[in-house]
């Protein structure tokens, strides 16, 4: 895995890229960059692990279904997150060649990443980076998805065995859609936040 290579390729594809040695440095940067905004956050163990919600919620209105406000339903919070000024999420796989891959069950996260916000920040630990598109897709399907299914207590073969995707037909399947960003969407402002640490799934 080469941080230098992935940075170069992401910039060639139109993204802004910032690299940080530690999660704390990344949180401090995002905390300065995002102020007085409505912020949506996608389901993400990476964001959980770095403590981003608490930092941003001190001076922004943050909508995240992993931190449910009193009196709101999960459906309402997801809708508010998708309509926010700024959206923050992670990814399931990032190819050194610059492709960004995400798998989703309800698809609120992939929908929000792709369209509708002033700025989207994608926070990525070094463990999410794979050599090429095929390797990133394999990682998303066979590493990230089974671990997330197990964490969520889903009744799927991948959650039981935790070893790979079984392309199941379970009603609790969490890999219902795949998004691939070959380059930055037109007219959108994206910044990729790379952290030199293993984070999330």
mmCIF file of C-alpha atoms in Angstrom:
data_model
loop_
_atom_site.group_PDB
_atom_site.id
_atom_site.type_symbol
_atom_site.label_atom_id
_atom_site.label_comp_id
_atom_site.label_asym_id
_atom_site.label_seq_id
_atom_site.Cartn_x
_atom_site.Cartn_y
_atom_site.Cartn_z
ATOM 1 C CA UNK A 1 0.000 0.000 0.000
ATOM 2 C CA UNK A 2 1.408 3.360 -1.038
ATOM 3 C CA UNK A 3 -0.096 6.496 0.499
ATOM 4 C CA UNK A 4 1.857 8.583 -2.012
ATOM 5 C CA UNK A 5 0.412 6.678 -4.972
ATOM 6 C CA UNK A 6 -3.183 6.827 -3.804
ATOM 7 C CA UNK A 7 -2.868 10.554 -3.033
ATOM 8 C CA UNK A 8 -1.550 11.276 -6.505
ATOM 9 C CA UNK A 9 -4.262 9.241 -8.207
ATOM 10 C CA UNK A 10 -7.072 10.734 -6.130
ATOM 11 C CA UNK A 11 -5.885 14.262 -6.944
ATOM 12 C CA UNK A 12 -5.711 13.400 -10.644
ATOM 13 C CA UNK A 13 -9.357 12.319 -10.369
ATOM 14 C CA UNK A 14 -10.341 15.724 -8.993
ATOM 15 C CA UNK A 15 -10.435 15.176 -5.237
ATOM 16 C CA UNK A 16 -8.852 17.309 -2.561
ATOM 17 C CA UNK A 17 -6.729 15.075 -0.335
ATOM 18 C CA UNK A 18 -5.326 15.616 3.151
ATOM 19 C CA UNK A 19 -3.083 13.121 4.949
ATOM 20 C CA UNK A 20 -2.710 12.825 8.716
ATOM 21 C CA UNK A 21 -0.407 10.725 10.864
ATOM 22 C CA UNK A 22 -2.977 10.243 13.631
ATOM 23 C CA UNK A 23 -6.757 10.248 14.105
ATOM 24 C CA UNK A 24 -6.417 13.152 16.541
ATOM 25 C CA UNK A 25 -4.835 15.345 13.859
ATOM 26 C CA UNK A 26 -7.595 14.455 11.398
ATOM 27 C CA UNK A 27 -10.334 15.263 13.919
ATOM 28 C CA UNK A 28 -8.713 18.623 14.724
ATOM 29 C CA UNK A 29 -8.590 19.454 11.000
ATOM 30 C CA UNK A 30 -12.228 18.530 10.386
ATOM 31 C CA UNK A 31 -13.297 20.342 13.549
ATOM 32 C CA UNK A 32 -11.746 23.542 12.182
ATOM 33 C CA UNK A 33 -13.069 23.033 8.645
ATOM 34 C CA UNK A 34 -16.698 22.343 9.619
ATOM 35 C CA UNK A 35 -18.298 25.073 11.711
ATOM 36 C CA UNK A 36 -21.874 26.279 12.101
ATOM 37 C CA UNK A 37 -23.205 23.732 9.599
ATOM 38 C CA UNK A 38 -25.753 20.976 9.501
ATOM 39 C CA UNK A 39 -23.737 17.775 9.256
ATOM 40 C CA UNK A 40 -24.848 14.298 8.243
ATOM 41 C CA UNK A 41 -22.773 11.281 9.154
ATOM 42 C CA UNK A 42 -22.950 7.866 7.532
ATOM 43 C CA UNK A 43 -22.893 4.638 9.492
ATOM 44 C CA UNK A 44 -19.199 4.134 10.179
ATOM 45 C CA UNK A 45 -17.000 2.449 12.743
ATOM 46 C CA UNK A 46 -14.143 4.680 11.560
ATOM 47 C CA UNK A 47 -16.031 7.814 12.616
ATOM 48 C CA UNK A 48 -17.007 6.102 15.869
ATOM 49 C CA UNK A 49 -13.421 5.158 16.665
ATOM 50 C CA UNK A 50 -11.982 8.629 16.070
ATOM 51 C CA UNK A 51 -14.674 10.396 18.135
ATOM 52 C CA UNK A 52 -15.671 12.814 15.383
ATOM 53 C CA UNK A 53 -19.301 13.192 16.430
ATOM 54 C CA UNK A 54 -18.521 14.678 19.828
ATOM 55 C CA UNK A 55 -16.084 17.193 18.359
ATOM 56 C CA UNK A 56 -18.445 18.395 15.621
ATOM 57 C CA UNK A 57 -21.619 18.376 17.724
ATOM 58 C CA UNK A 58 -20.146 21.048 19.998
ATOM 59 C CA UNK A 59 -20.584 23.701 17.281
ATOM 60 C CA UNK A 60 -22.637 22.130 14.494
ATOM 61 C CA UNK A 61 -26.020 20.428 14.212
ATOM 62 C CA UNK A 62 -25.057 16.811 13.579
ATOM 63 C CA UNK A 63 -27.448 14.106 12.405
ATOM 64 C CA UNK A 64 -26.187 10.561 12.900
ATOM 65 C CA UNK A 65 -28.300 7.464 13.441
ATOM 66 C CA UNK A 66 -25.535 6.080 15.667
ATOM 67 C CA UNK A 67 -26.336 8.932 18.105
ATOM 68 C CA UNK A 68 -30.115 9.160 18.184
ATOM 69 C CA UNK A 69 -31.573 12.448 19.469
ATOM 70 C CA UNK A 70 -34.629 12.300 21.693
ATOM 71 C CA UNK A 71 -37.928 12.498 19.863
ATOM 72 C CA UNK A 72 -36.596 11.528 16.419
ATOM 73 C CA UNK A 73 -36.965 8.249 14.573
ATOM 74 C CA UNK A 74 -34.117 6.556 12.734
ATOM 75 C CA UNK A 75 -35.880 7.301 9.444
ATOM 76 C CA UNK A 76 -36.129 11.001 10.320
ATOM 77 C CA UNK A 77 -32.467 11.205 11.339
ATOM 78 C CA UNK A 78 -31.308 9.506 8.141
ATOM 79 C CA UNK A 79 -33.381 11.947 6.076
ATOM 80 C CA UNK A 80 -31.953 14.939 7.954
ATOM 81 C CA UNK A 81 -28.430 13.591 7.480
ATOM 82 C CA UNK A 82 -28.994 13.233 3.750
ATOM 83 C CA UNK A 83 -30.236 16.833 3.535
ATOM 84 C CA UNK A 84 -27.371 18.340 5.560
ATOM 85 C CA UNK A 85 -24.911 20.974 4.342
ATOM 86 C CA UNK A 86 -21.960 18.647 4.893
ATOM 87 C CA UNK A 87 -21.743 14.862 4.811
ATOM 88 C CA UNK A 88 -19.024 12.780 6.454
ATOM 89 C CA UNK A 89 -18.514 9.081 5.957
ATOM 90 C CA UNK A 90 -15.864 6.461 5.439
ATOM 91 C CA UNK A 91 -15.446 3.915 2.640
ATOM 92 C CA UNK A 92 -15.399 0.130 2.350
ATOM 93 C CA UNK A 93 -12.534 0.066 -0.115
ATOM 94 C CA UNK A 94 -10.162 2.550 -1.718
ATOM 95 C CA UNK A 95 -7.991 1.441 -4.621
ATOM 96 C CA UNK A 96 -4.478 2.839 -4.983
ATOM 97 C CA UNK A 97 -5.608 3.623 -8.531
ATOM 98 C CA UNK A 98 -8.189 6.042 -7.068
ATOM 99 C CA UNK A 99 -11.530 4.215 -7.236
ATOM 100 C CA UNK A 100 -13.730 4.592 -4.143
ATOM 101 C CA UNK A 101 -16.094 1.727 -3.294
ATOM 102 C CA UNK A 102 -18.980 1.503 -0.869
ATOM 103 C CA UNK A 103 -21.499 -1.268 -0.201
ATOM 104 C CA UNK A 104 -24.781 -0.464 1.519
ATOM 105 C CA UNK A 105 -27.955 -2.177 2.653
ATOM 106 C CA UNK A 106 -30.477 0.623 3.138
ATOM 107 C CA UNK A 107 -28.488 2.789 0.692
ATOM 108 C CA UNK A 108 -28.938 6.068 2.569
ATOM 109 C CA UNK A 109 -25.145 6.296 2.943
ATOM 110 C CA UNK A 110 -24.220 5.701 -0.696
ATOM 111 C CA UNK A 111 -27.007 8.048 -1.813
ATOM 112 C CA UNK A 112 -25.797 10.809 0.502
ATOM 113 C CA UNK A 113 -22.154 10.434 -0.500
ATOM 114 C CA UNK A 114 -22.904 10.802 -4.180
ATOM 115 C CA UNK A 115 -25.152 13.875 -4.302
ATOM 116 C CA UNK A 116 -26.677 16.849 -2.553
ATOM 117 C CA UNK A 117 -24.188 18.421 -0.131
ATOM 118 C CA UNK A 118 -21.945 21.470 -0.126
ATOM 119 C CA UNK A 119 -18.995 19.255 0.803
ATOM 120 C CA UNK A 120 -18.425 15.547 1.369
ATOM 121 C CA UNK A 121 -15.540 14.328 3.523
ATOM 122 C CA UNK A 122 -14.502 10.688 3.303
ATOM 123 C CA UNK A 123 -12.333 9.569 6.223
ATOM 124 C CA UNK A 124 -10.150 6.592 5.341
ATOM 125 C CA UNK A 125 -7.735 4.557 7.442
ATOM 126 C CA UNK A 126 -4.755 2.919 5.753
ATOM 127 C CA UNK A 127 -6.333 -0.535 6.151
ATOM 128 C CA UNK A 128 -9.050 0.409 3.646
ATOM 129 C CA UNK A 129 -6.528 0.943 0.830
ATOM 130 C CA UNK A 130 -6.109 -1.895 -1.668
ATOM 131 C CA UNK A 131 -3.792 -2.294 -4.632
ATOM 132 C CA UNK A 132 -6.372 -1.942 -7.421
ATOM 133 C CA UNK A 133 -10.106 -1.906 -8.166
ATOM 134 C CA UNK A 134 -10.499 -5.701 -7.990
ATOM 135 C CA UNK A 135 -8.703 -5.841 -4.631
ATOM 136 C CA UNK A 136 -10.793 -2.968 -3.254
ATOM 137 C CA UNK A 137 -13.996 -4.699 -4.374
ATOM 138 C CA UNK A 138 -12.862 -7.947 -2.777
ATOM 139 C CA UNK A 139 -12.129 -6.065 0.436
ATOM 140 C CA UNK A 140 -15.519 -4.349 0.462
ATOM 141 C CA UNK A 141 -17.426 -7.593 -0.110
ATOM 142 C CA UNK A 142 -15.356 -10.089 1.847
ATOM 143 C CA UNK A 143 -13.857 -8.071 4.709
ATOM 144 C CA UNK A 144 -15.976 -5.002 5.453
ATOM 145 C CA UNK A 145 -19.440 -6.409 4.756
ATOM 146 C CA UNK A 146 -19.127 -9.599 6.856
ATOM 147 C CA UNK A 147 -17.675 -7.683 9.807
ATOM 148 C CA UNK A 148 -20.456 -5.101 9.645
ATOM 149 C CA UNK A 149 -23.120 -7.800 9.349
ATOM 150 C CA UNK A 150 -21.720 -9.535 12.423
ATOM 151 C CA UNK A 151 -21.532 -6.243 14.361
ATOM 152 C CA UNK A 152 -25.177 -5.524 13.524
ATOM 153 C CA UNK A 153 -26.295 -9.027 14.520
ATOM 154 C CA UNK A 154 -27.675 -9.841 11.083
ATOM 155 C CA UNK A 155 -28.888 -13.342 10.238
ATOM 156 C CA UNK A 156 -26.681 -13.880 7.206
ATOM 157 C CA UNK A 157 -24.087 -16.541 6.327
ATOM 158 C CA UNK A 158 -21.310 -13.945 6.307
ATOM 159 C CA UNK A 159 -22.211 -12.781 9.827
ATOM 160 C CA UNK A 160 -22.191 -16.351 11.153
ATOM 161 C CA UNK A 161 -18.883 -17.373 9.599
ATOM 162 C CA UNK A 162 -17.268 -13.957 9.203
ATOM 163 C CA UNK A 163 -15.037 -15.150 6.397
ATOM 164 C CA UNK A 164 -16.478 -13.962 3.076
ATOM 165 C CA UNK A 165 -19.525 -12.866 1.103
ATOM 166 C CA UNK A 166 -21.937 -15.693 0.263
ATOM 167 C CA UNK A 167 -24.072 -13.596 -2.116
ATOM 168 C CA UNK A 168 -27.038 -14.673 -0.013
ATOM 169 C CA UNK A 169 -30.743 -14.022 -0.394
ATOM 170 C CA UNK A 170 -31.310 -13.308 3.284
ATOM 171 C CA UNK A 171 -33.861 -10.556 4.032
ATOM 172 C CA UNK A 172 -31.234 -9.190 6.460
ATOM 173 C CA UNK A 173 -28.527 -8.937 3.791
ATOM 174 C CA UNK A 174 -26.622 -5.656 4.168
ATOM 175 C CA UNK A 175 -24.882 -5.652 0.776
ATOM 176 C CA UNK A 176 -27.749 -4.542 -1.451
ATOM 177 C CA UNK A 177 -25.988 -1.897 -3.539
ATOM 178 C CA UNK A 178 -22.461 -1.096 -4.620
ATOM 179 C CA UNK A 179 -21.296 2.414 -5.498
ATOM 180 C CA UNK A 180 -18.073 3.006 -7.390
ATOM 181 C CA UNK A 181 -16.652 6.485 -7.814
ATOM 182 C CA UNK A 182 -14.306 6.353 -10.784
ATOM 183 C CA UNK A 183 -13.612 10.055 -10.285
ATOM 184 C CA UNK A 184 -15.050 13.054 -8.433
ATOM 185 C CA UNK A 185 -18.717 13.673 -9.320
ATOM 186 C CA UNK A 186 -19.233 16.762 -11.485
ATOM 187 C CA UNK A 187 -19.872 20.003 -9.612
ATOM 188 C CA UNK A 188 -19.256 18.402 -6.217
ATOM 189 C CA UNK A 189 -16.744 19.283 -3.511
ATOM 190 C CA UNK A 190 -15.046 16.213 -2.059
ATOM 191 C CA UNK A 191 -12.134 15.903 0.312
ATOM 192 C CA UNK A 192 -10.540 12.582 1.114
ATOM 193 C CA UNK A 193 -9.064 12.434 4.620
ATOM 194 C CA UNK A 194 -6.373 9.753 4.743
ATOM 195 C CA UNK A 195 -5.136 8.633 8.167
ATOM 196 C CA UNK A 196 -2.018 6.543 8.658
ATOM 197 C CA UNK A 197 -3.741 4.182 11.099
ATOM 198 C CA UNK A 198 -5.959 1.114 10.919
ATOM 199 C CA UNK A 199 -9.538 2.255 11.460
ATOM 200 C CA UNK A 200 -12.955 0.662 11.120
ATOM 201 C CA UNK A 201 -13.803 -2.290 8.932
#
